[in-house]
mmCIF file of C-alpha atoms and ligand atoms in Angstrom:
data_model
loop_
_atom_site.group_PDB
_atom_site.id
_atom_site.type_symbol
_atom_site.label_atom_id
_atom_site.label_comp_id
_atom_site.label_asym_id
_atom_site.label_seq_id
_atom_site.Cartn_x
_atom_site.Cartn_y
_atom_site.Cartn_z
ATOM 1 C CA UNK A 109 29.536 -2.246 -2.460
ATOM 2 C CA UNK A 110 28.635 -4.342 0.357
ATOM 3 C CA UNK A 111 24.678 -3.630 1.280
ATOM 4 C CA UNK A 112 24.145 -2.249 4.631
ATOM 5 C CA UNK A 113 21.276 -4.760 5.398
ATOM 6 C CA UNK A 114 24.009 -6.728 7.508
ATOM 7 C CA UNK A 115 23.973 -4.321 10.494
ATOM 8 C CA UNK A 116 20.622 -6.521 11.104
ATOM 9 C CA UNK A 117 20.770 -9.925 12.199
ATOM 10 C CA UNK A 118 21.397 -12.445 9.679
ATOM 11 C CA UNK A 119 18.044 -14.262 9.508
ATOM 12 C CA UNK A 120 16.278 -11.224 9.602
ATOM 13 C CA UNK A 121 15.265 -10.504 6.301
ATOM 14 C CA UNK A 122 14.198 -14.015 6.131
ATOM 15 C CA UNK A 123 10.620 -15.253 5.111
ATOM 16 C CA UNK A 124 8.282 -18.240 6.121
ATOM 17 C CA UNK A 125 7.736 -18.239 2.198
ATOM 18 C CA UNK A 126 10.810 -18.134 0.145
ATOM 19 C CA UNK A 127 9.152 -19.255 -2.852
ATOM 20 C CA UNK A 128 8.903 -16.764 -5.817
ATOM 21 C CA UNK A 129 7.220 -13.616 -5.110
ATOM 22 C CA UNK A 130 6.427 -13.318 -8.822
ATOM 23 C CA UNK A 131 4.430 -16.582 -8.699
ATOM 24 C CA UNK A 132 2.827 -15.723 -5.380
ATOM 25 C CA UNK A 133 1.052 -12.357 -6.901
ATOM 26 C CA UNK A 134 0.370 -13.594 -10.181
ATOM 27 C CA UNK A 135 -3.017 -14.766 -8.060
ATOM 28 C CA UNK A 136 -4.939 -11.352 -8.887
ATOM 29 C CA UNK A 137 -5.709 -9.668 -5.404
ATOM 30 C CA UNK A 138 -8.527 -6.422 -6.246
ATOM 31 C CA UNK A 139 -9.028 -5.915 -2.449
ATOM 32 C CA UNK A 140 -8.649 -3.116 0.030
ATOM 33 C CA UNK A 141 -5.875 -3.221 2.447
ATOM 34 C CA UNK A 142 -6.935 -0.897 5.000
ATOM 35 C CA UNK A 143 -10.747 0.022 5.617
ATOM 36 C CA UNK A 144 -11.813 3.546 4.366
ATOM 37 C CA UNK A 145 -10.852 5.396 6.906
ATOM 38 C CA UNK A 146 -7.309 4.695 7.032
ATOM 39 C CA UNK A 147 -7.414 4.936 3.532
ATOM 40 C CA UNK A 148 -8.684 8.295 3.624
ATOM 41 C CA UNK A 149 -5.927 9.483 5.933
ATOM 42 C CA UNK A 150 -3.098 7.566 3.062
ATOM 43 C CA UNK A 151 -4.579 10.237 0.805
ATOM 44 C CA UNK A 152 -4.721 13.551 2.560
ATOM 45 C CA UNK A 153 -1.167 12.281 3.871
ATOM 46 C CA UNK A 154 -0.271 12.190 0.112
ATOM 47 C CA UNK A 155 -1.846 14.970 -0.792
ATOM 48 C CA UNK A 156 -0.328 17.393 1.991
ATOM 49 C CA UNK A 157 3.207 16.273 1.315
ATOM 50 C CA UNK A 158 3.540 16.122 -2.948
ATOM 51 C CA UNK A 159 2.736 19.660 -4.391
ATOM 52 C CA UNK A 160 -0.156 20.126 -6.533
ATOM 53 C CA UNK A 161 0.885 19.795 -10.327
ATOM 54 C CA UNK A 162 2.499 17.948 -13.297
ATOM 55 C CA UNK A 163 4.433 15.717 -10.951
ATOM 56 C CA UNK A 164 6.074 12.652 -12.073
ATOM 57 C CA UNK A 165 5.044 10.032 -9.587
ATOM 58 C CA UNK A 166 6.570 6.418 -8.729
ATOM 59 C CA UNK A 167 3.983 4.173 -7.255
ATOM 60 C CA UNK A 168 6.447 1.304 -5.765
ATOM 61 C CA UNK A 169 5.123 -1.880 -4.975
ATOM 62 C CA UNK A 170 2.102 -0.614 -6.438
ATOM 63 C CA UNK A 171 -1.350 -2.611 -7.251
ATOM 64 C CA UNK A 172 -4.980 -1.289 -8.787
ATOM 65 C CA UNK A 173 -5.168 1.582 -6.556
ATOM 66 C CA UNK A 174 -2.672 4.022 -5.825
ATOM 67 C CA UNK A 175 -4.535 5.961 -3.482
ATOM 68 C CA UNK A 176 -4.004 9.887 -4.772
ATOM 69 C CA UNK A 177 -5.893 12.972 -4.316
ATOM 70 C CA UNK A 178 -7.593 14.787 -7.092
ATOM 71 C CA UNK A 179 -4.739 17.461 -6.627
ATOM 72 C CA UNK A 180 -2.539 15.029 -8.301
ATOM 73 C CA UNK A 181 -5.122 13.842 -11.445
ATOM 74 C CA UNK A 182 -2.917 15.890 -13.496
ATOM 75 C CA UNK A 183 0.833 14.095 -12.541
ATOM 76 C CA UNK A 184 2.338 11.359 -14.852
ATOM 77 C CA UNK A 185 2.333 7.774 -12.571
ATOM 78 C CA UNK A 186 4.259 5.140 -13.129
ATOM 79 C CA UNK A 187 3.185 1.715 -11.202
ATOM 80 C CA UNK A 188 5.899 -0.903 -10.011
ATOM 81 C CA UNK A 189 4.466 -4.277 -8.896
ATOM 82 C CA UNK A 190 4.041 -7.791 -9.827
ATOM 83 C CA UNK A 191 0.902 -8.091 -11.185
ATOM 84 C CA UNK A 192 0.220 -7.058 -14.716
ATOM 85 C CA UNK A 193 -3.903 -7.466 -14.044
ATOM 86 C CA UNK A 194 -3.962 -4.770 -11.107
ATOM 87 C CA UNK A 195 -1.551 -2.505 -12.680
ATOM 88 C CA UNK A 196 -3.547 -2.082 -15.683
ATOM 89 C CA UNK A 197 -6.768 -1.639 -13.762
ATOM 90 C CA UNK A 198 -5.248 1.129 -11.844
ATOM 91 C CA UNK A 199 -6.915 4.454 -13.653
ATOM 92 C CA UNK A 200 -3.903 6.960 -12.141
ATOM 93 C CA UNK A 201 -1.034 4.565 -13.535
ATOM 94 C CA UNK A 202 -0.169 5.598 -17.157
ATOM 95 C CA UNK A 203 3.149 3.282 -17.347
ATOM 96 C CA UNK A 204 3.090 -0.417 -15.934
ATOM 97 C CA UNK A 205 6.320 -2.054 -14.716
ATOM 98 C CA UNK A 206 6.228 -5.877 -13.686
ATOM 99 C CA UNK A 207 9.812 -6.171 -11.483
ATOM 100 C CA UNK A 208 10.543 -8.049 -8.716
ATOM 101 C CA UNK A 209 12.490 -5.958 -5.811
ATOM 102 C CA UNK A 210 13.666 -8.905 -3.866
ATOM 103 C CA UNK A 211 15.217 -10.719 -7.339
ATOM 104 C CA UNK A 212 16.924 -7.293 -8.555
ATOM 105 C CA UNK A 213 16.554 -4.489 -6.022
ATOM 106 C CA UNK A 214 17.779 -2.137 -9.306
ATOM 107 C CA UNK A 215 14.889 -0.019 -10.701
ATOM 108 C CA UNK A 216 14.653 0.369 -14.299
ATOM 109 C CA UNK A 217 14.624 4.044 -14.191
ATOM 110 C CA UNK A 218 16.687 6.469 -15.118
ATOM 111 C CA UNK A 219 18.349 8.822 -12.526
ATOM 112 C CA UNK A 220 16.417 11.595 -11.415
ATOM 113 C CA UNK A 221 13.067 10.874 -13.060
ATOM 114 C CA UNK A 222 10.909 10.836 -10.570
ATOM 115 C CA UNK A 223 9.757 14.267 -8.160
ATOM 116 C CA UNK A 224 8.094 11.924 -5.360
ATOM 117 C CA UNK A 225 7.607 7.555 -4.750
ATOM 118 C CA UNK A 226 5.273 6.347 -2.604
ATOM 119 C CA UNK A 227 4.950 2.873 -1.385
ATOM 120 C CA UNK A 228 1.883 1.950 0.650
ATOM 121 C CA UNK A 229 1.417 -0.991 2.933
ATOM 122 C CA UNK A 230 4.102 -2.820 1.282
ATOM 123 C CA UNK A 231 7.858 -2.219 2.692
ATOM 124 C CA UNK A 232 6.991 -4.838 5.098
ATOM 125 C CA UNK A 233 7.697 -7.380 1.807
ATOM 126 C CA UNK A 234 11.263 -6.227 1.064
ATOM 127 C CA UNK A 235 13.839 -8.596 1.559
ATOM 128 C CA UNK A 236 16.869 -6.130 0.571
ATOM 129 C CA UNK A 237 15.126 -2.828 1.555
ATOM 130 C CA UNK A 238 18.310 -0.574 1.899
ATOM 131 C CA UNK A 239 19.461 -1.727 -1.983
ATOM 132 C CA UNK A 240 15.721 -0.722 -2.760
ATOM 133 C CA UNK A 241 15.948 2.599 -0.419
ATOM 134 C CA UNK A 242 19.279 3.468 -2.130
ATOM 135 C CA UNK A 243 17.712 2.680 -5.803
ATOM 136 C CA UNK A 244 14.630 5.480 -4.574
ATOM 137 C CA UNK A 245 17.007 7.952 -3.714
ATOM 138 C CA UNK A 246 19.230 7.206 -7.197
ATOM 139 C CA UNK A 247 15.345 7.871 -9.384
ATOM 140 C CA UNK A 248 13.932 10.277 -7.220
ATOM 141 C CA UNK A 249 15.259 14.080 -8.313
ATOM 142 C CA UNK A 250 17.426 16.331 -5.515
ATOM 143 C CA UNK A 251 14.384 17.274 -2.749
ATOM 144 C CA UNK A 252 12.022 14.413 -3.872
ATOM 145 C CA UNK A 253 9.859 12.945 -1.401
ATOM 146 C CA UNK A 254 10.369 8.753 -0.359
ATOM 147 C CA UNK A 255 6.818 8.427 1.816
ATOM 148 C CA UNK A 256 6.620 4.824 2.778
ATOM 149 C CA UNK A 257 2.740 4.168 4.601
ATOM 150 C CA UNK A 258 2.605 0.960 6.451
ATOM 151 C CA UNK A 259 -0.453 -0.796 9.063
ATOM 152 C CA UNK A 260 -0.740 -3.463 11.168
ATOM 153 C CA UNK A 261 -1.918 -5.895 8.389
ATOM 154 C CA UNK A 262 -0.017 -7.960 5.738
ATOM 155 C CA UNK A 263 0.405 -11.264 4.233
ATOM 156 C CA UNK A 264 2.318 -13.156 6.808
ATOM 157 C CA UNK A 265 3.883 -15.842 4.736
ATOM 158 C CA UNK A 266 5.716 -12.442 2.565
ATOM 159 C CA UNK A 267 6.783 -10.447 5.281
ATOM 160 C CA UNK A 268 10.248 -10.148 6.495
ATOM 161 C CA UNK A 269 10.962 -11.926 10.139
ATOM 162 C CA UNK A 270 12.581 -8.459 11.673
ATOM 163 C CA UNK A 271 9.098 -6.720 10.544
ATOM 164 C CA UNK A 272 6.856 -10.083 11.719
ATOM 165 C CA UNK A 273 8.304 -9.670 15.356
ATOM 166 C CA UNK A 274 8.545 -5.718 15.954
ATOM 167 C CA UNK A 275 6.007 -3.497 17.459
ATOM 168 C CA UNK A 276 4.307 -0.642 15.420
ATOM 169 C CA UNK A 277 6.906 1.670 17.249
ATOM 170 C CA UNK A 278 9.587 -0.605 16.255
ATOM 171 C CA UNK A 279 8.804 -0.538 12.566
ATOM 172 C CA UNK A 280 8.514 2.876 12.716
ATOM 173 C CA UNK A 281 11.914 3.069 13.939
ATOM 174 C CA UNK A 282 13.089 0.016 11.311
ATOM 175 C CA UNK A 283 12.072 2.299 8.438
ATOM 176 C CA UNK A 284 13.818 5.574 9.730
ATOM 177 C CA UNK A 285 16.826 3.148 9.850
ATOM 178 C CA UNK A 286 16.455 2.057 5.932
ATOM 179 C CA UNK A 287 16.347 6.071 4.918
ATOM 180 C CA UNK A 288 19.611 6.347 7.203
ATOM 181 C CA UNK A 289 21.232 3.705 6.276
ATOM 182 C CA UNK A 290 21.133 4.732 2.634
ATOM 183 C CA UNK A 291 22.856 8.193 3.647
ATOM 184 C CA UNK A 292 21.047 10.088 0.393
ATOM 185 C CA UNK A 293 18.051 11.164 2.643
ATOM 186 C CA UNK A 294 17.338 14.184 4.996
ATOM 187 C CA UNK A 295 16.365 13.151 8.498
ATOM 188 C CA UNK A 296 13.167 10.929 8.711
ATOM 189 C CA UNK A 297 10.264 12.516 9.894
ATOM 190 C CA UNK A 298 7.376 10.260 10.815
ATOM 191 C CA UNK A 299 3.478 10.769 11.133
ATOM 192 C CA UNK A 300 0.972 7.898 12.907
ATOM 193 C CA UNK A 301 -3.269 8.404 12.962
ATOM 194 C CA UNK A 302 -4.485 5.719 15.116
ATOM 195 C CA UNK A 303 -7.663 4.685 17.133
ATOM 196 C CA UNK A 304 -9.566 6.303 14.850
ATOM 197 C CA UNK A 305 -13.257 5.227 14.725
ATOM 198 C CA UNK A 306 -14.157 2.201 12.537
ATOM 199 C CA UNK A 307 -16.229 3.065 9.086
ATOM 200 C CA UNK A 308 -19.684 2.544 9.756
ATOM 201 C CA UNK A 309 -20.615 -0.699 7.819
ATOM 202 C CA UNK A 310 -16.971 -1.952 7.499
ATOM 203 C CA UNK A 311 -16.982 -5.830 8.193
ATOM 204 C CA UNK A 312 -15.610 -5.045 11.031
ATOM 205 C CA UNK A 313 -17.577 -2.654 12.449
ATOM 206 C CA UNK A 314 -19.278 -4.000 15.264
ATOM 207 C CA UNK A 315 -15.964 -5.267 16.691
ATOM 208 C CA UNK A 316 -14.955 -2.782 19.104
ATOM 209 C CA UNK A 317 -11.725 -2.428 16.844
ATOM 210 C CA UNK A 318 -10.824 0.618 15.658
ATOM 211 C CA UNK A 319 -9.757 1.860 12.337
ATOM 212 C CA UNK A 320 -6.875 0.408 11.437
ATOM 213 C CA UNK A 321 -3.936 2.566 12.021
ATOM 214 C CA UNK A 322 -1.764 4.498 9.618
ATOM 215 C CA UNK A 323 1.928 5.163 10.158
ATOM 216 C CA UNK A 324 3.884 6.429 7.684
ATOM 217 C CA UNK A 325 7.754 7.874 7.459
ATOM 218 C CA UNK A 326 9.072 10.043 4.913
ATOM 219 C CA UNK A 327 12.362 11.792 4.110
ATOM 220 C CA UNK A 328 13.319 14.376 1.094
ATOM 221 C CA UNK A 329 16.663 12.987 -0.942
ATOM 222 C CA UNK A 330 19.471 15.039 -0.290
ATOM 223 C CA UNK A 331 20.717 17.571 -2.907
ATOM 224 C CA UNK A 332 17.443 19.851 -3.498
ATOM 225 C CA UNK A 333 16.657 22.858 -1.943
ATOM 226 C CA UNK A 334 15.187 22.895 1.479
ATOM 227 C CA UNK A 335 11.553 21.444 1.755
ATOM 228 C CA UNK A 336 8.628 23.122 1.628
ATOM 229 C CA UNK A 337 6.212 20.623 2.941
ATOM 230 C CA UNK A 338 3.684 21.679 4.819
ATOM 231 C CA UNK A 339 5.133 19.357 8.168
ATOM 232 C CA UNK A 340 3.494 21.441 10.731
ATOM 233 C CA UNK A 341 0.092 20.388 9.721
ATOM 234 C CA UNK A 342 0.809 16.887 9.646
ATOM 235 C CA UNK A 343 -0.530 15.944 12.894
ATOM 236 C CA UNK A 344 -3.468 13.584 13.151
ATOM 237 C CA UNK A 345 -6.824 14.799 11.846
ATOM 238 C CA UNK A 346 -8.781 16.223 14.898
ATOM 239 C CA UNK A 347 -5.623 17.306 16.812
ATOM 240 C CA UNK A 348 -5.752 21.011 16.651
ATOM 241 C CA UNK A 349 -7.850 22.687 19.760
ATOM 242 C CA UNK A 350 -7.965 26.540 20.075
ATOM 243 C CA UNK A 351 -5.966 26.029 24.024
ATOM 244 C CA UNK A 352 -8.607 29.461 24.954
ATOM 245 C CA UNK A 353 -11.464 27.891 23.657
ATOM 246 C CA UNK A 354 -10.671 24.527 25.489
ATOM 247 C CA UNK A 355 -9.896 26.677 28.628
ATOM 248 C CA UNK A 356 -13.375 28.020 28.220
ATOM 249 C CA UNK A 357 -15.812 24.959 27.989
ATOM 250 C CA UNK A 358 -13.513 23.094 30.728
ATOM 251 C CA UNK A 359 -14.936 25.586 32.833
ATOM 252 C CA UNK A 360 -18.407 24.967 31.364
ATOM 253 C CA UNK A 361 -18.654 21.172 31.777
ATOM 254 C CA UNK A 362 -20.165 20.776 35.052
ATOM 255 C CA UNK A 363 -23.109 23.035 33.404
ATOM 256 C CA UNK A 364 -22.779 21.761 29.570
ATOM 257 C CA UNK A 365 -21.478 18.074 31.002
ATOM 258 C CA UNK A 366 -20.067 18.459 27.081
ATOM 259 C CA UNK A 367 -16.592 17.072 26.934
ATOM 260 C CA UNK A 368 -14.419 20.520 26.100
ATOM 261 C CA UNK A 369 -12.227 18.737 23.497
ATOM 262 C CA UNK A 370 -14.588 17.272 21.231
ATOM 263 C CA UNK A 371 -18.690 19.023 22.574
ATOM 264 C CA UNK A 372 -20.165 15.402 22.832
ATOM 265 C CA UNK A 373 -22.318 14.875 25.674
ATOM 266 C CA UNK A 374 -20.257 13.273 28.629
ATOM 267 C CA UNK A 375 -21.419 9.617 29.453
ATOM 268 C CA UNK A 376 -22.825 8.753 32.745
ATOM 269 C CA UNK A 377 -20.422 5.988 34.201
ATOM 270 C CA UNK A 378 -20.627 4.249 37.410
ATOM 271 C CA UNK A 379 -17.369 3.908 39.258
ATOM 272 C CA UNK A 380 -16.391 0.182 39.564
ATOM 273 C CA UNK A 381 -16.602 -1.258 43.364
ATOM 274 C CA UNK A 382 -13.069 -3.359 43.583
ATOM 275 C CA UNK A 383 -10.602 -3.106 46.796
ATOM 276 C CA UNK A 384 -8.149 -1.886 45.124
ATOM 277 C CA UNK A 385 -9.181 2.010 44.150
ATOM 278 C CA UNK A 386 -10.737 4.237 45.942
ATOM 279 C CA UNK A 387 -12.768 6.851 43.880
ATOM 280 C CA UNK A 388 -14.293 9.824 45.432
ATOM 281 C CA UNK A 389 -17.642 9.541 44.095
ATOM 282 C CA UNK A 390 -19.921 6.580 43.005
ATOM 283 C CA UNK A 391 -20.258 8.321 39.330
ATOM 284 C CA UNK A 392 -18.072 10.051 36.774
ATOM 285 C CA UNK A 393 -18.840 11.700 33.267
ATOM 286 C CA UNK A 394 -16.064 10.350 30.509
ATOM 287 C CA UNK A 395 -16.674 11.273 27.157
ATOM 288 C CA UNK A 396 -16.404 7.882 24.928
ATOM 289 C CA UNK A 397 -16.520 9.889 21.462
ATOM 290 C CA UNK A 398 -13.787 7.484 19.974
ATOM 291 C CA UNK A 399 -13.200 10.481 17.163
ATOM 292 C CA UNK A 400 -12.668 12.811 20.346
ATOM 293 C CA UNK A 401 -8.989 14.515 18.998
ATOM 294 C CA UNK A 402 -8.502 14.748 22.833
ATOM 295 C CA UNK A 403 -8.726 10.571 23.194
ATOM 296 C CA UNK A 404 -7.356 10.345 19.439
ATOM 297 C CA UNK A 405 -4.269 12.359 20.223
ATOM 298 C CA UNK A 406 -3.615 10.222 23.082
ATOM 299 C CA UNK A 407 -2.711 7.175 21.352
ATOM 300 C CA UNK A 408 0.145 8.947 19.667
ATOM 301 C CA UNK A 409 1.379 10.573 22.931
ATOM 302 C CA UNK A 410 1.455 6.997 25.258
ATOM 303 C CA UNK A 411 2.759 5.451 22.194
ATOM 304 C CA UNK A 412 5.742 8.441 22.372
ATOM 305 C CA UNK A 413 6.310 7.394 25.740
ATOM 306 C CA UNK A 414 6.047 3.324 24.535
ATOM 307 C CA UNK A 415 3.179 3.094 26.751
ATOM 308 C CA UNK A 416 0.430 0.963 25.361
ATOM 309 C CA UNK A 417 -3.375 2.546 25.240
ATOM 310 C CA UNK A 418 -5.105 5.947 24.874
ATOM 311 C CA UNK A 419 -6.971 8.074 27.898
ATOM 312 C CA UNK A 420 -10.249 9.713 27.217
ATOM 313 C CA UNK A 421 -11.589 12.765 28.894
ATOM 314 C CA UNK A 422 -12.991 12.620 32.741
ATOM 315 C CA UNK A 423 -15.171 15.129 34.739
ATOM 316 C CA UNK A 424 -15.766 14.885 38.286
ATOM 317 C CA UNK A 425 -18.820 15.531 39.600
ATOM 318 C CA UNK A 426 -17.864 15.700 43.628
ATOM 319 C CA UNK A 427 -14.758 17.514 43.099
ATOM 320 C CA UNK A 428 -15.937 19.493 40.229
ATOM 321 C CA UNK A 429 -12.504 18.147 38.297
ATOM 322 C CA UNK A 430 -11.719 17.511 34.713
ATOM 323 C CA UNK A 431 -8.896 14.351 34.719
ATOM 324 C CA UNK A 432 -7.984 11.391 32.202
ATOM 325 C CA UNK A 433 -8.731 8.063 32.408
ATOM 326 C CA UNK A 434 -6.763 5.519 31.088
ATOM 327 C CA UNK A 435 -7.881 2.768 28.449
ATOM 328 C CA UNK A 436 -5.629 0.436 26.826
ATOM 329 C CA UNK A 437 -8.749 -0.478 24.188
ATOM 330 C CA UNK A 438 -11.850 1.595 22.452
ATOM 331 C CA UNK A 439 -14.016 -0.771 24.516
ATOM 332 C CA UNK A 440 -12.352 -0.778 27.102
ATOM 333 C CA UNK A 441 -14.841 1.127 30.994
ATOM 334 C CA UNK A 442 -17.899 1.442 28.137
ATOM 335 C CA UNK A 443 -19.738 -1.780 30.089
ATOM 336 C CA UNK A 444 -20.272 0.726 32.771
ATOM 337 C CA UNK A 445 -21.505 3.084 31.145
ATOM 338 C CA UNK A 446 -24.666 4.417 32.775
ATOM 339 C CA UNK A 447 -28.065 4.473 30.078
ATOM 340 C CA UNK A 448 -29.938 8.447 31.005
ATOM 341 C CA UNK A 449 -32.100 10.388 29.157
ATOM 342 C CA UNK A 450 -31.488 13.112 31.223
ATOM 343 C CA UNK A 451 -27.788 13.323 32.138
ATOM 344 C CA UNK A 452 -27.697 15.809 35.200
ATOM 345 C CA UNK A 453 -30.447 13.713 36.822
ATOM 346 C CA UNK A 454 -28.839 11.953 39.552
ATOM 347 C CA UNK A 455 -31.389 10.025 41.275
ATOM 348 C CA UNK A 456 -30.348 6.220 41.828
ATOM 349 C CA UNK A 457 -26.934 6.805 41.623
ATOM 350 C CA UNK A 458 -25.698 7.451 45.256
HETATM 351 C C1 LIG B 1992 -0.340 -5.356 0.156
HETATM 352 S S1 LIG B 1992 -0.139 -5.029 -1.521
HETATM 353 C C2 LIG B 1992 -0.184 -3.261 -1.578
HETATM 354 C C3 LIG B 1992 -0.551 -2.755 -2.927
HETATM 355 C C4 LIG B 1992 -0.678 -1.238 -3.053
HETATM 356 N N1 LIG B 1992 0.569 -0.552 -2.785
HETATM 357 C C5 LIG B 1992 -1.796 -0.671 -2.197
HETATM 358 O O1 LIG B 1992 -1.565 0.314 -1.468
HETATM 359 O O2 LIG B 1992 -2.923 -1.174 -2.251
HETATM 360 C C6 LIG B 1992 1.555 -5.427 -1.758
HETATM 361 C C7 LIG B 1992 2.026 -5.165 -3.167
HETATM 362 O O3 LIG B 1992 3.458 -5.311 -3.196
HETATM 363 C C8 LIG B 1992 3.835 -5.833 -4.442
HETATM 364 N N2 LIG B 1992 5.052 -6.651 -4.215
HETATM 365 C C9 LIG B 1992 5.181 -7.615 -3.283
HETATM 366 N N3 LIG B 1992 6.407 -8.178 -3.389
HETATM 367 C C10 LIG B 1992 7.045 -7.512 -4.378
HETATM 368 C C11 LIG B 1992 8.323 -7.622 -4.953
HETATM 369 N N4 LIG B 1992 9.177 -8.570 -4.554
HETATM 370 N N5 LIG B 1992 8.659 -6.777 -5.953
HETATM 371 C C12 LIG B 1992 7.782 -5.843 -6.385
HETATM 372 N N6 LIG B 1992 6.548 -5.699 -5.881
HETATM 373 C C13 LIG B 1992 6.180 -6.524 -4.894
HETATM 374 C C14 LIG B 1992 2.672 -6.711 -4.901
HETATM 375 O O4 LIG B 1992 2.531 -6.646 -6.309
HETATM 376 C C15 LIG B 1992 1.478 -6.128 -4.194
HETATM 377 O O5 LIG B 1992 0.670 -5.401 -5.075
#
């Protein structure tokens, strides 16, 4: 059967390396992807979607760690990569496969051995991904779960041109299009957590980046019985607010001057003097908790609308008015932030 890769442009599959993949990871690699954070949030993802139990698991593309929650110390894992080193030093892998994908997209499974794969930060490297999709859905038994976690990082050399020049929304979308393409998988659903704060003594802490994201897009093969995953609780951490509650303390901040969404004190800020906005007062409060769910939530929602950014939480002390502000960074308005001890003192500030 002709593979459906060529709806995509020819060259897109292409690599700046075309070398052999096997040769390129024989170079041992015990690092961490992602920092812990993001990490984290790859294993309550996991953990939420593959039931608790004697699961038989496929780590694809896997390496030393495969990332799973104690609810799953019981399943039988088996870990695809190509390196022997960090598949044996990977404590939740009890069967090691070296293969490369790109040489022989076939896996050497049986059909319908496996109740869930995973494959984290590593689709990016396929160079026949619907062949490899297809293979997933031929191993994975009727209603088993294909989650597939990417980020913003990889080995550029590796990765596949298509992925090298897409956005984050764009990959998102790339990946729904391998499960379609395939035509063995339910609809695609997809989950992102990003501008999460940084992990306090990460090496990149003191950047002003934040944690790196997570994205991830799953499907259940076709065949089983309707899924029971828990989807409704998949949104990012932080993002349930009690609306009543919230009602309540938006009333309260010009007392509390606590942000409603997240109870952090509100910052002090002092409105910027340009030509070009006009801004009722010469202060503002804006709450720059960067693990606010209101501010975290907005990532996902401009990035629904393919707008670039987050907006954090604004009160208004003339008008008495709780608004957003924009901010296409986490650093972004925090030079004007305004040092107080005592917040409601307003002396100096016009
Ligand atoms: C960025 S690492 C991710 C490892 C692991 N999944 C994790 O979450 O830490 C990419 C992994 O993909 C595997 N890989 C890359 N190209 C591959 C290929 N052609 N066939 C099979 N595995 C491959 C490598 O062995 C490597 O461990």
């Amino acid at each position: 059967m002709t593979p459906p890769d060529s709806v995509f442009p020819d060259d897109a599959f292409s690599r700046l390396d075309e070398g052999d993949d096997a040769e390129f990871y024989a170079t041992d690699r015990f690092v961490s992807h992602l920092d812990s954070t993001a990490l984290d949030t790859v294993t309550d993802l996991v953990e939420r979607l593959v039931p608790e139990g004697q699961s038989t698991i496929l780590d694809l593309m896997a390496s030393w760690d495969s990332h799973l929650p104690k609810s799953l110390e019981g399943a039988t894992v088996v870990g695809l990569g190509l390196n022997r080193n960090e598949l044996e030093r990977n404590e939740a892998v009890s069967e090691c496969v070296v293969h490369d994908l790109n040489a022989d997209p076939v896996l050497p499974f049986n059909d319908e051995r496996f109740d869930a794969v995973l494959c984290t930060v590593s689709v990016d490297y396929l160079a026949r991904p619907v062949e490899v999709f297809r293979e997933v859905a031929r191993v994975l038994k009727p209603g088993g779960l294909f989650l597939v976690v990417f980020s913003n990082r990889y080995f550029p050399p590796k990765v596949v041109k298509i992925w090298r020049e897409a956005s984050d929304e764009e990959r998102v979308q790339l990946v729904k299009e391998y499960f379609r393409l395939c035509d063995a998988f339910h609809e695609p659903r997809d989950f992102v957590s990003a501008g999460r704060p940084r992990p306090a003594g990460d090496r990149y802490a003191d950047s002003g980046l934040p944690s790196d994201p997570v994205y991830a897009v799953f499907a259940d093969r076709k065949g089983g019985s309707a899924a029971t995953r828990q989807l409704q609780s998949l949104e990012a951490p932080g993002a349930e607010v009690d609306p009543e509650a919230l009602r309540d303390r938006r009333r309260m901040v010009a007392r509390t001057l606590l942000c409603p969404h997240c109870e952090q004190p509100l910052s002090r800020w002092q409105v910027p003097q340009t030509p070009f906005v006009e801004w009722s007062s010469t202060y503002q409060f804006i709450c720059f908790n960067d693990a606010c769910p209101y501010y975290m939530g907005g990532w996902k929602t401009f990035e629904n609308q393919g707008i670039p950014g987050s907006y954090r939480f604004m009160y208004d002390p003339d008008s008495g008015g709780c608004h957003s502000v924009p901010v296409l960074t986490p650093t972004a308005l925090r030079a004007s932030i305004v040092a107080t001890e005592d917040p409601h003192d307003q002396s100096g500030l016009g």
